[in-house]
Amino acid sequence: MRAFRIAEFGAAAQLDKVALPEPGPGAVRVRIAACGLNFADLLMIEGRYQERPPLPVTLGMELAGTVEALGGGVDPGLLGRRVAVFAGSGGLAEAGCFPADRCVPLPEGMTFEAAAAFQVAYGTSHVALNHKARLQPGETLLVLGAAGGVGLTAVEIGKRMGARVIACARGAERLEVARAAGADHLIDSDAGDLREAVLALGGADVVYDPVGGDLFTAAMRACKPEARILVIGFASGDVPQIKANHLMVKNLSVMGLYWGGYLAFRPEVLTDSLATLFRWYAEGGLSPHVSHVLPLERAEEALTLLRERRATGKVVITMG
């Protein structure tokens, strides 16, 4: 089978032919149909991601496909099921073996492309806004990077939770994508002073930040007293340094979120969140935005779309 993988951190990924794996106890083999890309895949290639799996490693953190083989001790009812899997790695291949308890059955009518774009982006935003920040109806949510993979889902989920959503993104085209996802107010990150623009709208109760850098600093200065700031990632490449006295004066709370980290110490947080999200999808309440769908042989091109920030929402790779 084909697999897109790296042999060493910092080196270019390449498409290799590898043996079809066999599932061990408690695992299944999934015939992969689609894999969603994430900014973390770029960090994985560079060796800068918080987890460094043994090399060589097949890229691709989240995938969707059909269970085609079972290891020992696995529920026979999983065979032939359409599932989504958050695997951490292994998704950019024609097949892969994954723990059976990571398999989430897909709602009827959900495409593999939508499922591959779903778990990390929606899961991150739902856990951040619901479990961490306790976003309340009527509060003002400021979303940075609002047209990106996770930012766009924060706009959509924040609106569903009853917040007034301010979307910050670069350029009119990307802001239009955020508006279509439910944003109430739009701010072009390249067009002026973010702090003044947010304060003119009354300030922020919750900030969702997957960008970092100067935007984090400006957003923090636009917070209301007792606001909560969610640190999701650093797409700008700049990790901001926070002066504690600024937090004290406004009674601010800064919360970090590493979604996948919950698997190690509170997996039920993710399980419960995903159950809610898939129910919302089945009810017609969520609409994954996929800007690009490319075949496996164009995976490097797809990663470049993320690297150069030319995608909105998600980029998905298909194996067919």
PDB file of C-alpha atoms in Angstrom:
ATOM      1  CA  MET A   1       0.000   0.000   0.000  1.00  0.00           C
ATOM      2  CA  ARG A   2       1.032   3.654  -0.334  1.00  0.00           C
ATOM      3  CA  ALA A   3       1.916   5.804   2.675  1.00  0.00           C
ATOM      4  CA  PHE A   4       3.091   9.427   2.882  1.00  0.00           C
ATOM      5  CA  ARG A   5       5.748   9.505   5.587  1.00  0.00           C
ATOM      6  CA  ILE A   6       8.968  10.977   6.910  1.00  0.00           C
ATOM      7  CA  ALA A   7      12.160   9.048   7.649  1.00  0.00           C
ATOM      8  CA  GLU A   8      13.634  11.776   9.851  1.00  0.00           C
ATOM      9  CA  PHE A   9      12.421  15.002  11.404  1.00  0.00           C
ATOM     10  CA  GLY A  10      13.182  18.038   9.304  1.00  0.00           C
ATOM     11  CA  ALA A  11      13.363  16.037   6.072  1.00  0.00           C
ATOM     12  CA  ALA A  12      10.847  16.146   3.235  1.00  0.00           C
ATOM     13  CA  ALA A  13       8.007  13.625   3.382  1.00  0.00           C
ATOM     14  CA  GLN A  14       7.651  11.177   0.518  1.00  0.00           C
ATOM     15  CA  LEU A  15       5.172   8.661  -0.835  1.00  0.00           C
ATOM     16  CA  ASP A  16       6.443   5.126  -0.121  1.00  0.00           C
ATOM     17  CA  LYS A  17       5.231   1.594  -0.763  1.00  0.00           C
ATOM     18  CA  VAL A  18       4.904  -0.292   2.540  1.00  0.00           C
ATOM     19  CA  ALA A  19       3.458  -3.618   3.666  1.00  0.00           C
ATOM     20  CA  LEU A  20      -0.223  -3.826   4.549  1.00  0.00           C
ATOM     21  CA  PRO A  21      -0.337  -3.934   8.378  1.00  0.00           C
ATOM     22  CA  GLU A  22      -2.186  -6.540  10.439  1.00  0.00           C
ATOM     23  CA  PRO A  23      -4.173  -5.455  13.517  1.00  0.00           C
ATOM     24  CA  GLY A  24      -3.039  -6.694  16.921  1.00  0.00           C
ATOM     25  CA  PRO A  25      -5.190  -7.306  20.003  1.00  0.00           C
ATOM     26  CA  GLY A  26      -7.683  -4.529  20.593  1.00  0.00           C
ATOM     27  CA  ALA A  27      -7.006  -2.940  17.193  1.00  0.00           C
ATOM     28  CA  VAL A  28      -8.673  -2.780  13.796  1.00  0.00           C
ATOM     29  CA  ARG A  29      -7.422  -2.173  10.282  1.00  0.00           C
ATOM     30  CA  VAL A  30      -9.201   0.660   8.497  1.00  0.00           C
ATOM     31  CA  ARG A  31      -9.301   0.996   4.719  1.00  0.00           C
ATOM     32  CA  ILE A  32      -8.731   4.757   4.688  1.00  0.00           C
ATOM     33  CA  ALA A  33     -10.868   6.869   2.376  1.00  0.00           C
ATOM     34  CA  ALA A  34      -9.903  10.384   3.493  1.00  0.00           C
ATOM     35  CA  CYS A  35      -7.499  12.145   5.859  1.00  0.00           C
ATOM     36  CA  GLY A  36      -7.805  15.677   7.210  1.00  0.00           C
ATOM     37  CA  LEU A  37      -4.651  17.779   7.427  1.00  0.00           C
ATOM     38  CA  ASN A  38      -3.784  19.972  10.395  1.00  0.00           C
ATOM     39  CA  PHE A  39      -1.188  22.626  11.160  1.00  0.00           C
ATOM     40  CA  ALA A  40       0.237  20.085  13.614  1.00  0.00           C
ATOM     41  CA  ASP A  41       1.259  17.912  10.642  1.00  0.00           C
ATOM     42  CA  LEU A  42       3.705  20.647   9.634  1.00  0.00           C
ATOM     43  CA  LEU A  43       5.090  20.747  13.177  1.00  0.00           C
ATOM     44  CA  MET A  44       5.415  16.949  13.112  1.00  0.00           C
ATOM     45  CA  ILE A  45       7.539  17.101   9.955  1.00  0.00           C
ATOM     46  CA  GLU A  46       9.817  19.698  11.544  1.00  0.00           C
ATOM     47  CA  GLY A  47      10.125  17.748  14.800  1.00  0.00           C
ATOM     48  CA  ARG A  48       8.492  20.621  16.722  1.00  0.00           C
ATOM     49  CA  TYR A  49       5.241  18.897  17.658  1.00  0.00           C
ATOM     50  CA  GLN A  50       4.722  18.046  21.338  1.00  0.00           C
ATOM     51  CA  GLU A  51       4.731  14.350  20.492  1.00  0.00           C
ATOM     52  CA  ARG A  52       7.550  12.678  18.534  1.00  0.00           C
ATOM     53  CA  PRO A  53       6.544   9.183  17.385  1.00  0.00           C
ATOM     54  CA  PRO A  54       9.165   6.595  16.371  1.00  0.00           C
ATOM     55  CA  LEU A  55      10.525   7.006  12.842  1.00  0.00           C
ATOM     56  CA  PRO A  56       9.692   6.432  10.090  1.00  0.00           C
ATOM     57  CA  VAL A  57       6.211   7.797  10.703  1.00  0.00           C
ATOM     58  CA  THR A  58       3.227   8.107   8.388  1.00  0.00           C
ATOM     59  CA  LEU A  59       1.699  11.570   8.652  1.00  0.00           C
ATOM     60  CA  GLY A  60      -1.994  12.347   9.072  1.00  0.00           C
ATOM     61  CA  MET A  61      -3.649  12.741  12.465  1.00  0.00           C
ATOM     62  CA  GLU A  62      -7.334  12.218  11.658  1.00  0.00           C
ATOM     63  CA  LEU A  63      -8.957   9.943   9.118  1.00  0.00           C
ATOM     64  CA  ALA A  64     -12.143   8.283   7.989  1.00  0.00           C
ATOM     65  CA  GLY A  65     -12.725   4.955   6.295  1.00  0.00           C
ATOM     66  CA  THR A  66     -14.152   1.461   6.642  1.00  0.00           C
ATOM     67  CA  VAL A  67     -13.094  -1.190   9.170  1.00  0.00           C
ATOM     68  CA  GLU A  68     -11.842  -4.155   7.114  1.00  0.00           C
ATOM     69  CA  ALA A  69     -10.026  -6.391   9.650  1.00  0.00           C
ATOM     70  CA  LEU A  70     -10.199  -7.017  13.402  1.00  0.00           C
ATOM     71  CA  GLY A  71      -7.595  -7.912  15.989  1.00  0.00           C
ATOM     72  CA  GLY A  72      -8.267 -10.143  18.956  1.00  0.00           C
ATOM     73  CA  GLY A  73     -10.874  -9.054  21.474  1.00  0.00           C
ATOM     74  CA  VAL A  74     -12.558  -6.517  19.193  1.00  0.00           C
ATOM     75  CA  ASP A  75     -16.351  -6.300  18.876  1.00  0.00           C
ATOM     76  CA  PRO A  76     -17.248  -8.166  15.647  1.00  0.00           C
ATOM     77  CA  GLY A  77     -19.910  -5.547  15.008  1.00  0.00           C
ATOM     78  CA  LEU A  78     -17.187  -3.079  13.989  1.00  0.00           C
ATOM     79  CA  LEU A  79     -16.336  -5.040  10.840  1.00  0.00           C
ATOM     80  CA  GLY A  80     -17.537  -3.122   7.804  1.00  0.00           C
ATOM     81  CA  ARG A  81     -18.472  -0.019   9.814  1.00  0.00           C
ATOM     82  CA  ARG A  82     -17.786   3.457   8.482  1.00  0.00           C
ATOM     83  CA  VAL A  83     -15.723   5.225  11.139  1.00  0.00           C
ATOM     84  CA  ALA A  84     -13.675   8.309  11.934  1.00  0.00           C
ATOM     85  CA  VAL A  85     -10.438   7.906  13.886  1.00  0.00           C
ATOM     86  CA  PHE A  86      -8.226  10.399  15.695  1.00  0.00           C
ATOM     87  CA  ALA A  87      -4.959   8.492  15.413  1.00  0.00           C
ATOM     88  CA  GLY A  88      -2.226  11.082  15.974  1.00  0.00           C
ATOM     89  CA  SER A  89      -0.422   9.676  12.926  1.00  0.00           C
ATOM     90  CA  GLY A  90      -0.952   7.115  10.178  1.00  0.00           C
ATOM     91  CA  GLY A  91      -3.814   8.745   8.294  1.00  0.00           C
ATOM     92  CA  LEU A  92      -2.004   9.569   5.040  1.00  0.00           C
ATOM     93  CA  ALA A  93      -2.003   5.982   3.814  1.00  0.00           C
ATOM     94  CA  GLU A  94      -4.343   3.616   2.042  1.00  0.00           C
ATOM     95  CA  ALA A  95      -4.850   1.593   5.237  1.00  0.00           C
ATOM     96  CA  GLY A  96      -3.778   1.629   8.862  1.00  0.00           C
ATOM     97  CA  CYS A  97      -4.198  -0.162  12.189  1.00  0.00           C
ATOM     98  CA  PHE A  98      -5.636   1.765  15.103  1.00  0.00           C
ATOM     99  CA  PRO A  99      -7.073   1.045  18.575  1.00  0.00           C
ATOM    100  CA  ALA A 100     -10.693  -0.024  18.268  1.00  0.00           C
ATOM    101  CA  ASP A 101     -11.729   2.389  21.010  1.00  0.00           C
ATOM    102  CA  ARG A 102     -10.592   5.317  18.847  1.00  0.00           C
ATOM    103  CA  CYS A 103     -13.155   4.443  16.163  1.00  0.00           C
ATOM    104  CA  VAL A 104     -16.247   6.665  16.089  1.00  0.00           C
ATOM    105  CA  PRO A 105     -19.128   5.384  13.902  1.00  0.00           C
ATOM    106  CA  LEU A 106     -20.229   7.957  11.352  1.00  0.00           C
ATOM    107  CA  PRO A 107     -23.760   9.371  11.247  1.00  0.00           C
ATOM    108  CA  GLU A 108     -25.794   8.280   8.258  1.00  0.00           C
ATOM    109  CA  GLY A 109     -25.181  10.575   5.305  1.00  0.00           C
ATOM    110  CA  MET A 110     -21.839  11.939   6.542  1.00  0.00           C
ATOM    111  CA  THR A 111     -19.248  11.719   3.791  1.00  0.00           C
ATOM    112  CA  PHE A 112     -15.726  10.462   4.429  1.00  0.00           C
ATOM    113  CA  GLU A 113     -14.365  13.886   3.431  1.00  0.00           C
ATOM    114  CA  ALA A 114     -16.552  15.651   5.995  1.00  0.00           C
ATOM    115  CA  ALA A 115     -15.678  13.077   8.677  1.00  0.00           C
ATOM    116  CA  ALA A 116     -11.940  13.446   8.022  1.00  0.00           C
ATOM    117  CA  ALA A 117     -12.295  17.209   8.505  1.00  0.00           C
ATOM    118  CA  PHE A 118     -14.373  16.954  11.649  1.00  0.00           C
ATOM    119  CA  GLN A 119     -12.773  15.604  14.817  1.00  0.00           C
ATOM    120  CA  VAL A 120      -9.723  17.761  15.525  1.00  0.00           C
ATOM    121  CA  ALA A 121     -11.157  21.097  14.395  1.00  0.00           C
ATOM    122  CA  TYR A 122     -14.629  20.780  15.916  1.00  0.00           C
ATOM    123  CA  GLY A 123     -13.348  18.828  18.919  1.00  0.00           C
ATOM    124  CA  THR A 124     -10.736  21.466  19.740  1.00  0.00           C
ATOM    125  CA  SER A 125     -13.228  24.310  19.568  1.00  0.00           C
ATOM    126  CA  HIS A 126     -15.978  22.535  21.499  1.00  0.00           C
ATOM    127  CA  VAL A 127     -13.709  21.427  24.350  1.00  0.00           C
ATOM    128  CA  ALA A 128     -12.118  24.885  24.458  1.00  0.00           C
ATOM    129  CA  LEU A 129     -15.345  26.878  24.483  1.00  0.00           C
ATOM    130  CA  ASN A 130     -17.542  24.503  26.481  1.00  0.00           C
ATOM    131  CA  HIS A 131     -15.262  22.572  28.849  1.00  0.00           C
ATOM    132  CA  LYS A 132     -12.510  25.154  29.415  1.00  0.00           C
ATOM    133  CA  ALA A 133     -13.941  28.655  28.947  1.00  0.00           C
ATOM    134  CA  ARG A 134     -17.579  27.844  29.881  1.00  0.00           C
ATOM    135  CA  LEU A 135     -18.795  30.239  27.194  1.00  0.00           C
ATOM    136  CA  GLN A 136     -22.251  31.598  28.090  1.00  0.00           C
ATOM    137  CA  PRO A 137     -25.118  32.814  25.895  1.00  0.00           C
ATOM    138  CA  GLY A 138     -24.854  36.556  25.293  1.00  0.00           C
ATOM    139  CA  GLU A 139     -21.101  36.734  25.880  1.00  0.00           C
ATOM    140  CA  THR A 140     -18.779  38.173  23.246  1.00  0.00           C
ATOM    141  CA  LEU A 141     -16.348  35.698  21.676  1.00  0.00           C
ATOM    142  CA  LEU A 142     -13.341  36.987  19.713  1.00  0.00           C
ATOM    143  CA  VAL A 143     -11.919  34.378  17.321  1.00  0.00           C
ATOM    144  CA  LEU A 144      -8.466  34.964  15.849  1.00  0.00           C
ATOM    145  CA  GLY A 145      -7.520  33.105  12.676  1.00  0.00           C
ATOM    146  CA  ALA A 146     -11.254  32.812  12.134  1.00  0.00           C
ATOM    147  CA  ALA A 147     -11.081  31.344   8.609  1.00  0.00           C
ATOM    148  CA  GLY A 148      -8.581  28.599   9.465  1.00  0.00           C
ATOM    149  CA  GLY A 149      -9.153  24.965  10.296  1.00  0.00           C
ATOM    150  CA  VAL A 150      -9.981  25.408  13.973  1.00  0.00           C
ATOM    151  CA  GLY A 151     -10.905  29.092  13.948  1.00  0.00           C
ATOM    152  CA  LEU A 152     -13.818  28.574  11.602  1.00  0.00           C
ATOM    153  CA  THR A 153     -15.287  25.870  13.831  1.00  0.00           C
ATOM    154  CA  ALA A 154     -14.933  28.194  16.837  1.00  0.00           C
ATOM    155  CA  VAL A 155     -17.063  30.750  15.004  1.00  0.00           C
ATOM    156  CA  GLU A 156     -19.695  28.125  14.193  1.00  0.00           C
ATOM    157  CA  ILE A 157     -19.770  26.532  17.659  1.00  0.00           C
ATOM    158  CA  GLY A 158     -19.617  29.864  19.477  1.00  0.00           C
ATOM    159  CA  LYS A 159     -22.648  31.062  17.538  1.00  0.00           C
ATOM    160  CA  ARG A 160     -24.496  27.829  18.294  1.00  0.00           C
ATOM    161  CA  MET A 161     -23.740  28.316  22.005  1.00  0.00           C
ATOM    162  CA  GLY A 162     -25.408  31.710  21.896  1.00  0.00           C
ATOM    163  CA  ALA A 163     -22.388  34.022  21.844  1.00  0.00           C
ATOM    164  CA  ARG A 164     -21.925  37.207  19.863  1.00  0.00           C
ATOM    165  CA  VAL A 165     -18.977  36.323  17.628  1.00  0.00           C
ATOM    166  CA  ILE A 166     -16.264  38.703  16.407  1.00  0.00           C
ATOM    167  CA  ALA A 167     -14.184  37.065  13.662  1.00  0.00           C
ATOM    168  CA  CYS A 168     -10.652  38.269  12.938  1.00  0.00           C
ATOM    169  CA  ALA A 169      -8.976  37.026   9.742  1.00  0.00           C
ATOM    170  CA  ARG A 170      -6.813  38.286   6.898  1.00  0.00           C
ATOM    171  CA  GLY A 171      -8.575  39.806   3.895  1.00  0.00           C
ATOM    172  CA  ALA A 172     -12.138  40.165   2.655  1.00  0.00           C
ATOM    173  CA  GLU A 173     -12.351  36.707   1.097  1.00  0.00           C
ATOM    174  CA  ARG A 174     -11.425  34.898   4.315  1.00  0.00           C
ATOM    175  CA  LEU A 175     -13.693  37.134   6.371  1.00  0.00           C
ATOM    176  CA  GLU A 176     -16.596  36.255   4.087  1.00  0.00           C
ATOM    177  CA  VAL A 177     -16.024  32.571   4.936  1.00  0.00           C
ATOM    178  CA  ALA A 178     -16.223  33.461   8.649  1.00  0.00           C
ATOM    179  CA  ARG A 179     -19.367  35.506   8.080  1.00  0.00           C
ATOM    180  CA  ALA A 180     -21.010  32.533   6.355  1.00  0.00           C
ATOM    181  CA  ALA A 181     -20.159  30.409   9.430  1.00  0.00           C
ATOM    182  CA  GLY A 182     -22.131  32.792  11.656  1.00  0.00           C
ATOM    183  CA  ALA A 183     -19.815  35.645  12.667  1.00  0.00           C
ATOM    184  CA  ASP A 184     -21.656  38.783  13.779  1.00  0.00           C
ATOM    185  CA  HIS A 185     -18.733  41.196  13.302  1.00  0.00           C
ATOM    186  CA  LEU A 186     -15.684  41.018  11.028  1.00  0.00           C
ATOM    187  CA  ILE A 187     -12.210  42.493  11.585  1.00  0.00           C
ATOM    188  CA  ASP A 188      -9.434  42.349   8.986  1.00  0.00           C
ATOM    189  CA  SER A 189      -6.232  41.551  10.875  1.00  0.00           C
ATOM    190  CA  ASP A 190      -4.206  43.503   8.286  1.00  0.00           C
ATOM    191  CA  ALA A 191      -6.389  46.598   8.277  1.00  0.00           C
ATOM    192  CA  GLY A 192      -5.650  48.378  11.545  1.00  0.00           C
ATOM    193  CA  ASP A 193      -5.628  48.246  15.329  1.00  0.00           C
ATOM    194  CA  LEU A 194      -7.316  45.027  16.539  1.00  0.00           C
ATOM    195  CA  ARG A 195      -7.524  46.285  20.112  1.00  0.00           C
ATOM    196  CA  GLU A 196      -9.377  49.470  19.145  1.00  0.00           C
ATOM    197  CA  ALA A 197     -11.705  47.594  16.793  1.00  0.00           C
ATOM    198  CA  VAL A 198     -12.692  45.070  19.477  1.00  0.00           C
ATOM    199  CA  LEU A 199     -13.080  47.721  22.181  1.00  0.00           C
ATOM    200  CA  ALA A 200     -15.345  49.683  19.823  1.00  0.00           C
ATOM    201  CA  LEU A 201     -17.584  46.611  19.832  1.00  0.00           C
ATOM    202  CA  GLY A 202     -17.584  46.474  23.650  1.00  0.00           C
ATOM    203  CA  GLY A 203     -14.596  44.206  24.304  1.00  0.00           C
ATOM    204  CA  ALA A 204     -14.269  40.425  24.537  1.00  0.00           C
ATOM    205  CA  ASP A 205     -15.436  38.008  27.240  1.00  0.00           C
ATOM    206  CA  VAL A 206     -13.615  35.057  25.643  1.00  0.00           C
ATOM    207  CA  VAL A 207     -10.687  35.058  23.192  1.00  0.00           C
ATOM    208  CA  TYR A 208      -9.970  31.997  21.042  1.00  0.00           C
ATOM    209  CA  ASP A 209      -6.385  32.211  19.762  1.00  0.00           C
ATOM    210  CA  PRO A 210      -4.738  29.674  17.434  1.00  0.00           C
ATOM    211  CA  VAL A 211      -2.390  32.376  16.072  1.00  0.00           C
ATOM    212  CA  GLY A 212      -0.266  33.879  18.866  1.00  0.00           C
ATOM    213  CA  GLY A 213       2.195  36.701  18.260  1.00  0.00           C
ATOM    214  CA  ASP A 214       1.106  40.333  18.189  1.00  0.00           C
ATOM    215  CA  LEU A 215      -2.549  39.410  17.722  1.00  0.00           C
ATOM    216  CA  PHE A 216      -2.550  37.680  21.119  1.00  0.00           C
ATOM    217  CA  THR A 217      -1.221  40.818  22.787  1.00  0.00           C
ATOM    218  CA  ALA A 218      -3.759  43.054  21.062  1.00  0.00           C
ATOM    219  CA  ALA A 219      -6.622  40.696  21.910  1.00  0.00           C
ATOM    220  CA  MET A 220      -5.595  40.508  25.559  1.00  0.00           C
ATOM    221  CA  ARG A 221      -5.673  44.304  25.743  1.00  0.00           C
ATOM    222  CA  ALA A 222      -9.206  44.252  24.304  1.00  0.00           C
ATOM    223  CA  CYS A 223     -10.561  41.934  27.009  1.00  0.00           C
ATOM    224  CA  LYS A 224     -13.254  42.828  29.486  1.00  0.00           C
ATOM    225  CA  PRO A 225     -12.582  42.233  33.192  1.00  0.00           C
ATOM    226  CA  GLU A 226     -12.729  38.508  34.041  1.00  0.00           C
ATOM    227  CA  ALA A 227     -12.310  37.518  30.402  1.00  0.00           C
ATOM    228  CA  ARG A 228     -10.937  34.092  29.518  1.00  0.00           C
ATOM    229  CA  ILE A 229      -8.207  33.705  26.876  1.00  0.00           C
ATOM    230  CA  LEU A 230      -7.859  30.316  25.178  1.00  0.00           C
ATOM    231  CA  VAL A 231      -4.375  29.498  23.882  1.00  0.00           C
ATOM    232  CA  ILE A 232      -4.942  27.016  21.048  1.00  0.00           C
ATOM    233  CA  GLY A 233      -1.738  27.282  19.003  1.00  0.00           C
ATOM    234  CA  PHE A 234       0.861  29.513  17.400  1.00  0.00           C
ATOM    235  CA  ALA A 235       0.254  29.583  13.644  1.00  0.00           C
ATOM    236  CA  SER A 236       2.177  32.868  13.466  1.00  0.00           C
ATOM    237  CA  GLY A 237       5.291  31.058  14.693  1.00  0.00           C
ATOM    238  CA  ASP A 238       5.565  33.513  17.596  1.00  0.00           C
ATOM    239  CA  VAL A 239       4.803  32.256  21.118  1.00  0.00           C
ATOM    240  CA  PRO A 240       3.683  35.316  23.124  1.00  0.00           C
ATOM    241  CA  GLN A 241       5.088  36.090  26.550  1.00  0.00           C
ATOM    242  CA  ILE A 242       2.474  37.147  29.111  1.00  0.00           C
ATOM    243  CA  LYS A 243       3.098  39.718  31.836  1.00  0.00           C
ATOM    244  CA  ALA A 244       1.375  38.417  34.948  1.00  0.00           C
ATOM    245  CA  ASN A 245       0.546  41.891  36.227  1.00  0.00           C
ATOM    246  CA  HIS A 246      -1.656  42.467  33.162  1.00  0.00           C
ATOM    247  CA  LEU A 247      -3.648  39.375  34.105  1.00  0.00           C
ATOM    248  CA  MET A 248      -3.978  40.552  37.680  1.00  0.00           C
ATOM    249  CA  VAL A 249      -5.206  44.071  36.940  1.00  0.00           C
ATOM    250  CA  LYS A 250      -8.136  42.865  34.797  1.00  0.00           C
ATOM    251  CA  ASN A 251      -8.700  39.555  36.608  1.00  0.00           C
ATOM    252  CA  LEU A 252      -8.020  37.676  33.360  1.00  0.00           C
ATOM    253  CA  SER A 253      -7.634  33.913  32.983  1.00  0.00           C
ATOM    254  CA  VAL A 254      -5.360  32.357  30.343  1.00  0.00           C
ATOM    255  CA  MET A 255      -6.102  28.704  29.521  1.00  0.00           C
ATOM    256  CA  GLY A 256      -4.015  26.398  27.379  1.00  0.00           C
ATOM    257  CA  LEU A 257      -5.663  23.648  25.352  1.00  0.00           C
ATOM    258  CA  TYR A 258      -3.983  20.611  23.788  1.00  0.00           C
ATOM    259  CA  TRP A 259      -6.986  18.624  22.609  1.00  0.00           C
ATOM    260  CA  GLY A 260      -5.180  15.329  22.008  1.00  0.00           C
ATOM    261  CA  GLY A 261      -3.586  15.485  25.443  1.00  0.00           C
ATOM    262  CA  TYR A 262      -6.892  14.574  27.063  1.00  0.00           C
ATOM    263  CA  LEU A 263      -6.519  11.037  25.710  1.00  0.00           C
ATOM    264  CA  ALA A 264      -3.822  10.416  28.313  1.00  0.00           C
ATOM    265  CA  PHE A 265      -5.581  11.665  31.453  1.00  0.00           C
ATOM    266  CA  ARG A 266      -9.298  12.384  30.820  1.00  0.00           C
ATOM    267  CA  PRO A 267     -10.404  10.658  27.608  1.00  0.00           C
ATOM    268  CA  GLU A 268     -14.056  11.000  28.605  1.00  0.00           C
ATOM    269  CA  VAL A 269     -13.792  14.749  27.924  1.00  0.00           C
ATOM    270  CA  LEU A 270     -13.130  13.990  24.255  1.00  0.00           C
ATOM    271  CA  THR A 271     -15.613  11.111  24.100  1.00  0.00           C
ATOM    272  CA  ASP A 272     -18.450  13.209  25.515  1.00  0.00           C
ATOM    273  CA  SER A 273     -17.561  16.186  23.330  1.00  0.00           C
ATOM    274  CA  LEU A 274     -17.454  14.133  20.125  1.00  0.00           C
ATOM    275  CA  ALA A 275     -20.778  12.486  20.974  1.00  0.00           C
ATOM    276  CA  THR A 276     -22.324  15.956  21.227  1.00  0.00           C
ATOM    277  CA  LEU A 277     -20.686  17.150  18.009  1.00  0.00           C
ATOM    278  CA  PHE A 278     -21.717  14.138  15.930  1.00  0.00           C
ATOM    279  CA  ARG A 279     -25.270  14.545  17.272  1.00  0.00           C
ATOM    280  CA  TRP A 280     -25.249  18.210  16.228  1.00  0.00           C
ATOM    281  CA  TYR A 281     -24.014  17.172  12.789  1.00  0.00           C
ATOM    282  CA  ALA A 282     -26.745  14.539  12.448  1.00  0.00           C
ATOM    283  CA  GLU A 283     -29.309  17.213  13.379  1.00  0.00           C
ATOM    284  CA  GLY A 284     -27.988  19.444  10.611  1.00  0.00           C
ATOM    285  CA  GLY A 285     -26.414  21.911  13.001  1.00  0.00           C
ATOM    286  CA  LEU A 286     -22.793  21.795  11.781  1.00  0.00           C
ATOM    287  CA  SER A 287     -21.357  22.202   8.274  1.00  0.00           C
ATOM    288  CA  PRO A 288     -17.650  21.298   7.918  1.00  0.00           C
ATOM    289  CA  HIS A 289     -15.935  23.676   5.506  1.00  0.00           C
ATOM    290  CA  VAL A 290     -13.392  21.942   3.256  1.00  0.00           C
ATOM    291  CA  SER A 291     -11.657  24.328   0.855  1.00  0.00           C
ATOM    292  CA  HIS A 292      -9.460  21.753  -0.914  1.00  0.00           C
ATOM    293  CA  VAL A 293      -9.712  18.009  -1.606  1.00  0.00           C
ATOM    294  CA  LEU A 294      -6.584  16.499  -3.176  1.00  0.00           C
ATOM    295  CA  PRO A 295      -5.440  12.922  -3.903  1.00  0.00           C
ATOM    296  CA  LEU A 296      -2.691  11.225  -1.881  1.00  0.00           C
ATOM    297  CA  GLU A 297      -0.072  11.776  -4.587  1.00  0.00           C
ATOM    298  CA  ARG A 298      -0.567  15.545  -4.116  1.00  0.00           C
ATOM    299  CA  ALA A 299      -0.119  15.481  -0.316  1.00  0.00           C
ATOM    300  CA  GLU A 300       2.948  17.737  -0.429  1.00  0.00           C
ATOM    301  CA  GLU A 301       0.966  20.323  -2.401  1.00  0.00           C
ATOM    302  CA  ALA A 302      -1.792  20.085   0.208  1.00  0.00           C
ATOM    303  CA  LEU A 303       0.663  20.715   3.043  1.00  0.00           C
ATOM    304  CA  THR A 304       1.958  23.759   1.172  1.00  0.00           C
ATOM    305  CA  LEU A 305      -1.586  25.175   1.185  1.00  0.00           C
ATOM    306  CA  LEU A 306      -1.484  25.047   4.983  1.00  0.00           C
ATOM    307  CA  ARG A 307       2.083  26.308   5.221  1.00  0.00           C
ATOM    308  CA  GLU A 308       1.303  29.343   3.061  1.00  0.00           C
ATOM    309  CA  ARG A 309      -2.138  29.904   4.632  1.00  0.00           C
ATOM    310  CA  ARG A 310      -3.917  29.613   1.303  1.00  0.00           C
ATOM    311  CA  ALA A 311      -6.654  27.319   2.605  1.00  0.00           C
ATOM    312  CA  THR A 312      -9.831  28.133   4.487  1.00  0.00           C
ATOM    313  CA  GLY A 313     -11.379  25.617   6.846  1.00  0.00           C
ATOM    314  CA  LYS A 314      -9.832  22.203   6.176  1.00  0.00           C
ATOM    315  CA  VAL A 315      -7.698  20.526   3.526  1.00  0.00           C
ATOM    316  CA  VAL A 316      -8.535  16.843   2.952  1.00  0.00           C
ATOM    317  CA  ILE A 317      -6.578  14.103   1.198  1.00  0.00           C
ATOM    318  CA  THR A 318      -8.430  11.224  -0.471  1.00  0.00           C
ATOM    319  CA  MET A 319      -6.949   7.790  -1.181  1.00  0.00           C
ATOM    320  CA  GLY A 320      -9.090   6.687  -4.122  1.00  0.00           C
TER     321      GLY A 320
END
